Short mmCIF file of C-alpha atoms in Angstrom, two decimals:
data_model
loop_
_atom_site.label_atom_id
_atom_site.label_comp_id
_atom_site.label_asym_id
_atom_site.label_seq_id
_atom_site.Cartn_x
_atom_site.Cartn_y
_atom_site.Cartn_z
CA UNK A 1 -3.93 -7.43 -9.87
CA UNK A 2 -1.30 -9.66 -8.36
CA UNK A 3 0.65 -9.85 -5.13
CA UNK A 4 4.28 -10.69 -5.76
CA UNK A 5 5.99 -12.63 -2.98
CA UNK A 6 9.55 -12.96 -4.22
CA UNK A 7 12.02 -15.25 -2.51
CA UNK A 8 14.83 -14.22 -4.83
CA UNK A 9 17.71 -12.09 -3.63
CA UNK A 10 17.55 -8.59 -5.08
CA UNK A 11 20.77 -6.61 -5.19
CA UNK A 12 19.35 -3.43 -6.74
CA UNK A 13 21.61 -2.91 -9.73
CA UNK A 14 21.05 -1.80 -13.27
CA UNK A 15 21.97 -4.88 -15.29
CA UNK A 16 23.26 -3.92 -18.73
CA UNK A 17 25.90 -1.22 -19.07
CA UNK A 18 23.87 1.42 -20.86
CA UNK A 19 22.96 5.08 -20.77
CA UNK A 20 19.94 6.33 -18.87
CA UNK A 21 18.13 9.61 -18.38
CA UNK A 22 16.78 11.04 -15.15
CA UNK A 23 14.78 14.06 -14.05
CA UNK A 24 13.53 15.30 -10.69
CA UNK A 25 10.36 17.42 -10.70
CA UNK A 26 9.74 20.30 -8.32
CA UNK A 27 7.20 18.16 -6.41
CA UNK A 28 9.91 15.58 -5.67
CA UNK A 29 8.83 12.96 -8.22
CA UNK A 30 11.86 11.23 -9.74
CA UNK A 31 11.86 9.96 -13.31
CA UNK A 32 14.30 7.38 -14.66
CA UNK A 33 14.31 6.19 -18.25
CA UNK A 34 16.46 3.47 -19.81
CA UNK A 35 16.20 3.47 -23.61
CA UNK A 36 15.62 0.26 -25.55
CA UNK A 37 14.80 -0.28 -29.21
CA UNK A 38 12.02 -2.80 -28.58
CA UNK A 39 8.53 -1.77 -29.70
CA UNK A 40 7.23 -2.72 -26.23
CA UNK A 41 7.64 -0.22 -23.38
CA UNK A 42 7.56 -1.08 -19.67
CA UNK A 43 6.68 1.76 -17.33
CA UNK A 44 5.11 2.52 -13.99
CA UNK A 45 5.24 4.01 -10.50
CA UNK A 46 7.48 2.50 -7.82
CA UNK A 47 6.19 3.88 -4.50
CA UNK A 48 7.92 3.60 -1.15
CA UNK A 49 4.69 2.69 0.61
CA UNK A 50 4.05 -0.81 1.84
CA UNK A 51 2.98 -2.99 4.71
CA UNK A 52 5.49 -1.56 7.15
CA UNK A 53 3.89 1.89 6.72
CA UNK A 54 0.58 0.69 8.17
CA UNK A 55 -0.53 1.68 11.64
CA UNK A 56 -1.38 -1.05 14.12
CA UNK A 57 -5.07 -1.11 13.11
CA UNK A 58 -4.32 -0.89 9.38
CA UNK A 59 -2.81 -4.34 8.71
CA UNK A 60 -3.51 -5.21 5.07
CA UNK A 61 -4.41 -1.63 4.09
CA UNK A 62 -1.46 -1.07 1.70
CA UNK A 63 -2.47 -4.15 -0.31
CA UNK A 64 -6.15 -3.14 -0.08
CA UNK A 65 -5.34 0.28 -1.60
CA UNK A 66 -3.45 -1.41 -4.42
CA UNK A 67 -6.58 -3.43 -5.30
CA UNK A 68 -8.94 -0.50 -4.97
CA UNK A 69 -6.86 1.78 -7.21
CA UNK A 70 -8.25 -0.29 -10.11
CA UNK A 71 -11.85 0.44 -9.08
CA UNK A 72 -12.36 3.98 -10.25
CA UNK A 73 -10.87 7.47 -10.42
CA UNK A 74 -12.44 10.89 -10.59
CA UNK A 75 -12.91 10.43 -14.34
CA UNK A 76 -12.71 6.67 -14.94
CA UNK A 77 -14.89 3.77 -13.87
CA UNK A 78 -13.44 0.38 -13.01
CA UNK A 79 -14.47 -0.83 -16.48
CA UNK A 80 -12.77 2.14 -18.12
CA UNK A 81 -9.54 1.38 -16.28
CA UNK A 82 -9.62 -2.26 -17.39
CA UNK A 83 -10.21 -1.31 -21.03
CA UNK A 84 -7.85 1.66 -21.11
CA UNK A 85 -4.76 -0.34 -22.08
CA UNK A 86 -6.19 -3.76 -22.89
CA UNK A 87 -7.90 -2.32 -25.98
CA UNK A 88 -4.38 -1.74 -27.31
CA UNK A 89 -3.14 -5.16 -26.26
CA UNK A 90 -1.36 -3.70 -23.24
CA UNK A 91 -1.08 -5.05 -19.72
CA UNK A 92 -1.81 -3.14 -16.50
CA UNK A 93 -0.84 -4.63 -13.17
CA UNK A 94 0.29 -3.94 -9.60
CA UNK A 95 1.79 -5.58 -6.53
CA UNK A 96 2.49 -4.81 -2.89
CA UNK A 97 5.51 -5.68 -0.73
CA UNK A 98 6.55 -4.92 2.84
CA UNK A 99 8.06 -1.59 1.77
CA UNK A 100 6.69 -0.74 -1.67
CA UNK A 101 3.66 -0.63 -3.93
CA UNK A 102 4.15 -0.80 -7.68
CA UNK A 103 1.74 0.06 -10.50
CA UNK A 104 3.14 -0.92 -13.89
CA UNK A 105 2.22 -1.42 -17.52
CA UNK A 106 3.55 -3.01 -20.68
CA UNK A 107 2.40 -1.52 -23.97
CA UNK A 108 3.42 -0.83 -27.55
CA UNK A 109 5.60 2.26 -27.71
CA UNK A 110 3.10 4.19 -29.83
CA UNK A 111 0.59 3.99 -26.96
CA UNK A 112 2.98 4.62 -24.08
CA UNK A 113 1.75 8.13 -23.30
CA UNK A 114 -1.73 6.69 -22.79
CA UNK A 115 -0.25 4.26 -20.28
CA UNK A 116 1.52 7.12 -18.47
CA UNK A 117 -1.73 9.04 -18.17
CA UNK A 118 -3.75 6.03 -16.96
CA UNK A 119 -1.14 5.03 -14.37
CA UNK A 120 -0.91 8.60 -13.06
CA UNK A 121 -4.70 8.85 -12.86
CA UNK A 122 -4.88 5.63 -10.83
CA UNK A 123 -2.10 6.58 -8.43
CA UNK A 124 -3.17 10.16 -7.73
CA UNK A 125 -6.89 10.35 -8.51
CA UNK A 126 -8.44 7.10 -7.30
CA UNK A 127 -11.67 7.61 -5.35
CA UNK A 128 -12.00 4.14 -3.78
CA UNK A 129 -15.81 3.98 -4.17
CA UNK A 130 -17.59 2.23 -1.32
CA UNK A 131 -19.84 0.28 -3.68
CA UNK A 132 -16.74 -1.24 -5.31
CA UNK A 133 -15.15 -1.93 -1.93
CA UNK A 134 -18.11 -4.12 -1.00
CA UNK A 135 -17.34 -6.36 -3.99
CA UNK A 136 -13.54 -6.27 -3.94
CA UNK A 137 -13.28 -7.07 -0.22
CA UNK A 138 -14.48 -10.61 -0.86
CA UNK A 139 -11.97 -10.99 -3.70
CA UNK A 140 -9.18 -10.02 -1.31
CA UNK A 141 -10.52 -12.35 1.38
CA UNK A 142 -10.56 -15.20 -1.15
CA UNK A 143 -6.93 -14.33 -1.91
CA UNK A 144 -6.15 -14.53 1.81
CA UNK A 145 -7.81 -17.93 2.13
CA UNK A 146 -6.03 -19.20 -0.98
CA UNK A 147 -2.75 -18.14 0.57
CA UNK A 148 -3.68 -19.83 3.85
CA UNK A 149 -4.13 -23.06 1.89
CA UNK A 150 -0.48 -22.96 0.79
CA UNK A 151 1.77 -23.62 3.81
CA UNK A 152 4.90 -23.43 1.67
CA UNK A 153 4.04 -19.76 1.03
CA UNK A 154 2.37 -18.98 4.34
CA UNK A 155 5.44 -19.97 6.35
CA UNK A 156 7.36 -16.96 5.00
CA UNK A 157 4.81 -14.62 6.57
CA UNK A 158 4.73 -16.56 9.81
CA UNK A 159 8.52 -16.45 9.95
CA UNK A 160 8.73 -12.67 9.62
CA UNK A 161 5.88 -12.21 12.09
CA UNK A 162 7.94 -14.11 14.64
CA UNK A 163 11.17 -12.26 13.81
CA UNK A 164 9.70 -8.77 13.95
CA UNK A 165 6.98 -9.26 16.55
CA UNK A 166 4.54 -6.37 16.87
CA UNK A 167 6.52 -4.09 14.53
CA UNK A 168 4.76 -3.20 11.27
CA UNK A 169 7.46 -5.04 9.31
CA UNK A 170 5.97 -8.22 10.75
CA UNK A 171 2.52 -7.49 9.29
CA UNK A 172 1.09 -9.95 6.79
CA UNK A 173 0.94 -8.19 3.40
CA UNK A 174 -2.58 -9.44 2.68
CA UNK A 175 -3.80 -8.68 6.21
CA UNK A 176 -6.52 -10.53 8.05
CA UNK A 177 -9.99 -11.03 6.59
CA UNK A 178 -11.69 -9.48 9.63
CA UNK A 179 -9.57 -6.34 9.19
CA UNK A 180 -10.05 -6.09 5.45
CA UNK A 181 -13.83 -6.33 5.76
CA UNK A 182 -13.79 -3.20 7.94
CA UNK A 183 -11.86 -0.96 5.53
CA UNK A 184 -13.72 1.97 4.00
CA UNK A 185 -13.22 4.68 1.40
CA UNK A 186 -11.94 6.97 4.14
CA UNK A 187 -9.31 4.42 5.21
CA UNK A 188 -7.95 4.12 1.67
CA UNK A 189 -7.92 7.88 1.20
CA UNK A 190 -6.13 8.40 4.50
CA UNK A 191 -3.36 5.93 3.67
CA UNK A 192 -2.78 7.09 0.09
CA UNK A 193 -2.85 10.77 1.02
CA UNK A 194 -0.19 9.98 3.60
CA UNK A 195 2.02 7.77 1.42
CA UNK A 196 1.25 8.33 -2.27
CA UNK A 197 3.19 11.58 -2.56
CA UNK A 198 5.30 12.35 -5.67
CA UNK A 199 8.33 12.85 -3.43
CA UNK A 200 7.92 9.27 -2.22
CA UNK A 201 8.04 7.60 -5.61
CA UNK A 202 9.83 7.01 -8.90
CA UNK A 203 8.30 6.83 -12.35
CA UNK A 204 10.27 4.43 -14.54
CA UNK A 205 10.37 3.71 -18.25
CA UNK A 206 12.23 1.04 -20.20
CA UNK A 207 11.83 1.30 -23.94
CA UNK A 208 11.62 3.61 -26.92
CA UNK A 209 10.20 6.94 -25.76
CA UNK A 210 10.66 10.68 -26.28
CA UNK A 211 12.14 11.67 -22.94
CA UNK A 212 11.46 15.40 -23.30
CA UNK A 213 7.80 14.75 -24.13
CA UNK A 214 7.52 12.40 -21.14
CA UNK A 215 8.94 15.05 -18.80
CA UNK A 216 6.41 17.58 -20.07
CA UNK A 217 3.54 15.11 -19.71
CA UNK A 218 4.38 14.11 -16.13
CA UNK A 219 5.01 17.71 -15.15
CA UNK A 220 1.52 18.61 -16.34
CA UNK A 221 -0.17 15.55 -14.82
CA UNK A 222 1.35 16.07 -11.35
CA UNK A 223 1.43 19.89 -11.28
CA UNK A 224 -1.17 20.05 -8.49
CA UNK A 225 1.36 18.85 -5.94
CA UNK A 226 3.47 21.49 -4.17
CA UNK A 227 7.25 21.60 -4.29
CA UNK A 228 8.91 18.96 -2.15
CA UNK A 229 12.20 17.20 -1.60
CA UNK A 230 12.40 13.50 -2.52
CA UNK A 231 12.33 11.10 0.42
CA UNK A 232 15.81 9.61 0.40
CA UNK A 233 17.18 7.45 3.17
CA UNK A 234 20.82 8.24 3.88
CA UNK A 235 21.31 6.98 7.43
CA UNK A 236 21.61 3.22 7.00
CA UNK A 237 25.19 2.85 5.86
CA UNK A 238 26.76 1.28 8.93
CA UNK A 239 29.14 -1.69 8.46
CA UNK A 240 26.61 -3.94 10.16
CA UNK A 241 22.97 -3.22 10.88
CA UNK A 242 21.50 -6.43 12.23
CA UNK A 243 18.72 -5.11 14.42
CA UNK A 244 18.15 -5.87 18.06
CA UNK A 245 16.75 -9.23 19.06
CA UNK A 246 13.05 -9.72 19.68
CA UNK A 247 13.22 -12.87 21.78
CA UNK A 248 12.89 -15.61 19.15
CA UNK A 249 16.58 -15.90 18.25
CA UNK A 250 18.09 -19.25 19.19
CA UNK A 251 14.65 -20.83 19.61
CA UNK A 252 12.32 -23.19 17.76
CA UNK A 253 8.55 -22.90 17.36
CA UNK A 254 6.04 -25.46 16.10
CA UNK A 255 2.66 -24.42 14.68
CA UNK A 256 0.02 -27.10 14.18
CA UNK A 257 -1.55 -26.92 10.72
CA UNK A 258 -2.39 -30.59 10.14
CA UNK A 259 -0.33 -30.65 6.95
CA UNK A 260 0.80 -33.80 5.19
CA UNK A 261 4.40 -32.60 5.23
CA UNK A 262 6.40 -30.72 7.80
CA UNK A 263 7.21 -27.26 6.44
CA UNK A 264 10.38 -25.85 7.92
CA UNK A 265 12.12 -22.49 7.85
CA UNK A 266 15.42 -21.69 9.55
CA UNK A 267 16.95 -18.24 9.46
CA UNK A 268 17.88 -14.97 11.07
CA UNK A 269 17.88 -11.23 10.63
CA UNK A 270 20.55 -10.09 8.22
CA UNK A 271 21.68 -6.99 6.31
CA UNK A 272 19.76 -4.00 5.01
CA UNK A 273 19.70 -2.86 1.41
CA UNK A 274 22.27 -0.19 2.28
CA UNK A 275 24.79 -2.58 3.84
CA UNK A 276 27.61 -3.61 1.52
CA UNK A 277 27.86 -6.97 3.25
CA UNK A 278 24.61 -7.92 1.56
CA UNK A 279 26.60 -8.72 -1.60
CA UNK A 280 28.75 -11.17 0.38
CA UNK A 281 25.57 -12.75 1.73
CA UNK A 282 24.18 -12.84 -1.82
CA UNK A 283 27.08 -15.03 -2.93
CA UNK A 284 26.94 -17.11 0.24
CA UNK A 285 23.21 -17.65 -0.20
CA UNK A 286 23.71 -18.83 -3.78
CA UNK A 287 26.33 -21.33 -2.67
CA UNK A 288 24.03 -22.83 -0.07
CA UNK A 289 20.54 -22.69 -1.53
CA UNK A 290 20.48 -20.87 -4.83
CA UNK A 291 18.51 -21.98 -7.90
CA UNK A 292 21.28 -24.27 -9.15
CA UNK A 293 20.84 -27.99 -8.51
CA UNK A 294 24.46 -28.00 -7.33
CA UNK A 295 23.63 -25.78 -4.33
CA UNK A 296 24.90 -27.36 -1.12
CA UNK A 297 21.49 -27.74 0.55
CA UNK A 298 20.10 -29.40 -2.58
CA UNK A 299 23.04 -31.81 -2.83
CA UNK A 300 22.82 -32.76 0.86
CA UNK A 301 19.05 -33.20 1.16
CA UNK A 302 17.83 -34.12 -2.30
CA UNK A 303 20.59 -35.46 -4.51
CA UNK A 304 22.41 -37.60 -1.95
CA UNK A 305 19.49 -38.71 0.24
CA UNK A 306 16.19 -38.00 -1.56
CA UNK A 307 14.67 -36.43 1.57
CA UNK A 308 12.99 -33.41 -0.05
CA UNK A 309 11.57 -32.34 -3.38
CA UNK A 310 13.21 -28.94 -3.11
CA UNK A 311 15.14 -26.83 -0.62
CA UNK A 312 15.78 -23.13 -1.18
CA UNK A 313 17.46 -20.36 0.74
CA UNK A 314 16.61 -16.70 0.23
CA UNK A 315 17.46 -13.22 1.41
CA UNK A 316 15.33 -10.10 1.60
CA UNK A 317 16.86 -6.66 2.11
CA UNK A 318 14.71 -3.95 3.71
CA UNK A 319 15.69 -0.34 4.43
CA UNK A 320 17.04 -1.04 7.91
CA UNK A 321 17.30 -4.82 8.25
CA UNK A 322 17.24 -7.99 6.21
CA UNK A 323 16.14 -11.60 6.53
CA UNK A 324 18.05 -14.69 5.47
CA UNK A 325 16.26 -18.05 5.58
CA UNK A 326 16.16 -21.57 4.20
CA UNK A 327 12.90 -23.42 3.51
CA UNK A 328 12.12 -27.08 2.84
CA UNK A 329 9.20 -29.49 3.18
CA UNK A 330 9.75 -33.09 4.26
CA UNK A 331 8.04 -36.17 5.68
CA UNK A 332 7.58 -35.88 9.47
CA UNK A 333 9.86 -38.85 10.19
CA UNK A 334 12.70 -37.11 8.29
CA UNK A 335 12.30 -33.80 10.11
CA UNK A 336 15.21 -34.01 12.56
CA UNK A 337 17.54 -35.48 9.95
CA UNK A 338 16.80 -32.66 7.48
CA UNK A 339 17.26 -29.93 10.09
CA UNK A 340 20.57 -31.43 11.17
CA UNK A 341 21.80 -31.67 7.58
CA UNK A 342 20.89 -28.05 6.87
CA UNK A 343 22.67 -26.84 9.99
CA UNK A 344 25.67 -29.03 9.15
CA UNK A 345 26.05 -27.29 5.79
CA UNK A 346 25.85 -23.90 7.50
CA UNK A 347 28.46 -24.92 10.02
CA UNK A 348 30.81 -26.13 7.29
CA UNK A 349 31.02 -22.59 5.94
CA UNK A 350 31.63 -21.27 9.45
CA UNK A 351 34.48 -23.74 10.08
CA UNK A 352 36.12 -24.26 6.69
CA UNK A 353 37.26 -21.51 4.37
CA UNK A 354 36.41 -21.88 0.69
CA UNK A 355 39.34 -22.79 -1.51
CA UNK A 356 40.35 -20.44 -4.35
CA UNK A 357 38.83 -22.89 -6.84
CA UNK A 358 35.54 -23.14 -4.92
CA UNK A 359 35.03 -19.39 -4.59
CA UNK A 360 36.02 -18.77 -8.22
CA UNK A 361 33.45 -21.35 -9.35
CA UNK A 362 30.77 -19.85 -7.09
CA UNK A 363 31.40 -16.37 -8.47
CA UNK A 364 31.28 -17.58 -12.05
CA UNK A 365 27.96 -19.34 -11.47
CA UNK A 366 26.35 -16.34 -9.77
CA UNK A 367 27.45 -13.89 -12.46
CA UNK A 368 26.08 -16.19 -15.14
CA UNK A 369 22.74 -16.44 -13.38
CA UNK A 370 22.56 -12.65 -13.07
CA UNK A 371 23.30 -12.17 -16.77
CA UNK A 372 20.60 -14.66 -17.75
CA UNK A 373 18.03 -13.07 -15.43
CA UNK A 374 18.61 -9.69 -17.09
CA UNK A 375 17.12 -11.11 -20.27
CA UNK A 376 13.61 -10.66 -18.81
CA UNK A 377 12.85 -7.06 -19.77
CA UNK A 378 9.94 -6.59 -17.39
CA UNK A 379 11.91 -7.91 -14.41
CA UNK A 380 14.84 -5.74 -15.43
CA UNK A 381 12.62 -2.64 -15.53
CA UNK A 382 11.26 -3.39 -12.06
CA UNK A 383 14.76 -4.03 -10.70
CA UNK A 384 16.43 -0.86 -11.98
CA UNK A 385 13.49 1.30 -10.87
CA UNK A 386 13.69 -0.14 -7.36
CA UNK A 387 17.42 0.56 -7.34
CA UNK A 388 16.75 4.17 -8.25
CA UNK A 389 14.01 4.45 -5.61
CA UNK A 390 16.43 3.39 -2.87
CA UNK A 391 19.77 4.76 -4.06
CA UNK A 392 18.88 7.60 -6.42
CA UNK A 393 21.56 6.32 -8.78
CA UNK A 394 22.11 3.60 -11.34
CA UNK A 395 24.83 0.97 -11.31
CA UNK A 396 25.83 -1.32 -14.14
CA UNK A 397 26.24 -5.05 -14.21
CA UNK A 398 29.98 -4.43 -14.37
CA UNK A 399 29.83 -2.67 -10.99
CA UNK A 400 28.04 -5.63 -9.47
CA UNK A 401 30.44 -8.13 -11.01
CA UNK A 402 33.37 -6.15 -9.64
CA UNK A 403 31.90 -6.32 -6.14
CA UNK A 404 31.33 -10.06 -6.47
CA UNK A 405 34.87 -10.61 -7.77
CA UNK A 406 36.29 -8.70 -4.80
CA UNK A 407 34.69 -11.02 -2.21
CA UNK A 408 37.25 -13.08 -0.30
CA UNK A 409 36.92 -16.49 1.36
CA UNK A 410 37.50 -14.78 4.70
CA UNK A 411 34.49 -12.51 4.13
CA UNK A 412 32.33 -15.55 3.32
CA UNK A 413 33.43 -17.17 6.58
CA UNK A 414 32.88 -13.96 8.60
CA UNK A 415 29.34 -13.48 7.32
CA UNK A 416 28.58 -17.18 7.80
CA UNK A 417 29.63 -16.97 11.44
CA UNK A 418 27.53 -13.85 11.96
CA UNK A 419 24.32 -15.03 10.30
CA UNK A 420 24.52 -18.73 11.23
CA UNK A 421 25.33 -18.19 14.89
CA UNK A 422 23.16 -20.81 16.70
CA UNK A 423 22.22 -18.16 19.24
CA UNK A 424 20.66 -16.08 16.46
CA UNK A 425 19.00 -18.73 14.28
CA UNK A 426 15.25 -19.17 14.62
CA UNK A 427 13.49 -22.35 13.46
CA UNK A 428 9.79 -22.43 12.53
CA UNK A 429 7.95 -25.67 11.79
CA UNK A 430 4.42 -26.07 10.41
CA UNK A 431 3.11 -29.59 10.90
#
């Protein structure tokens, strides 16, 4: 079981231009299948249930339930679950985010229906045995401590905690050890009964599979659930949806961690997954701190001055808000210089419009990166299923490229001025 903490921008598009099949069951479960001739099939449940769905006393419970779903169902022991797909050379995994939990598998196509049955059993029939909890709690606590030992990862959680304050979106995905040690079978059952409803999830498949047979299998496996309407969010389509301030905007905070380096994050709230301006920010983010070594932050801090090993900017899009941020680690005596250089690059985009040549080059680079990233079939499967979970539709790579091509230099400048407003930027330093 793994926890994925992605700092990559996700735009929620189906990458290749290809046909797909969908079906909605009477209980609200949505099925999306993208055919592929490979003998390996990727499939799983994408559930709109994550950290932000926890109550105030439940911090860490979504991730806890993800772990415990591997520890036994009404008909399978933890050992049976482990062996169920591994005996065929398959892989069974899961991860938790602020808004979702995902259970997924990779397996040879001739065994895919076994994977569908095992995944469904785990999601809907887990019993969360107390005797297994006693063992798994310490595994989760070790994961928490391991994460606490990595300030370059931990700072992302600290940053969102500061941005979102007491709201559940500010919860740490892993939770706190003292909380996790108190969770019981009843806690896990309460959360999953509340959130693990067919109408709140998508089952996805990428590979060679008999779609009609899959529909029949899932219909039978989930028939115990009553008719329901899928949970679809339709009210977050405003031109701008940057949420209200929480008091940290325009400020700087220092947290003492006795680290060798200073770890720094600068950023602000940004656009939700439903806001079309997120695509403009996607391009802007890639110009400043994308994976290319020619990104402006990298040129300014590393290539020209050798002040940092790496500097990356990222964006995360939630249902009703987003976060844009830039992270770097540096020697303490270079701290002020690095912060000033980062802010100088931001200000350049606020003050100076990109030339036609600059924006054309930026678009070409981003589209190439997207095309290359689509070559990872597992990542592709997870991306298109998330798109379907949020939008209930599929878009092709051509649609995304058309949106990128339509971005103007003026839009880049407008978004820069909105996100990089000094009165909105928050700076967090671990030292």
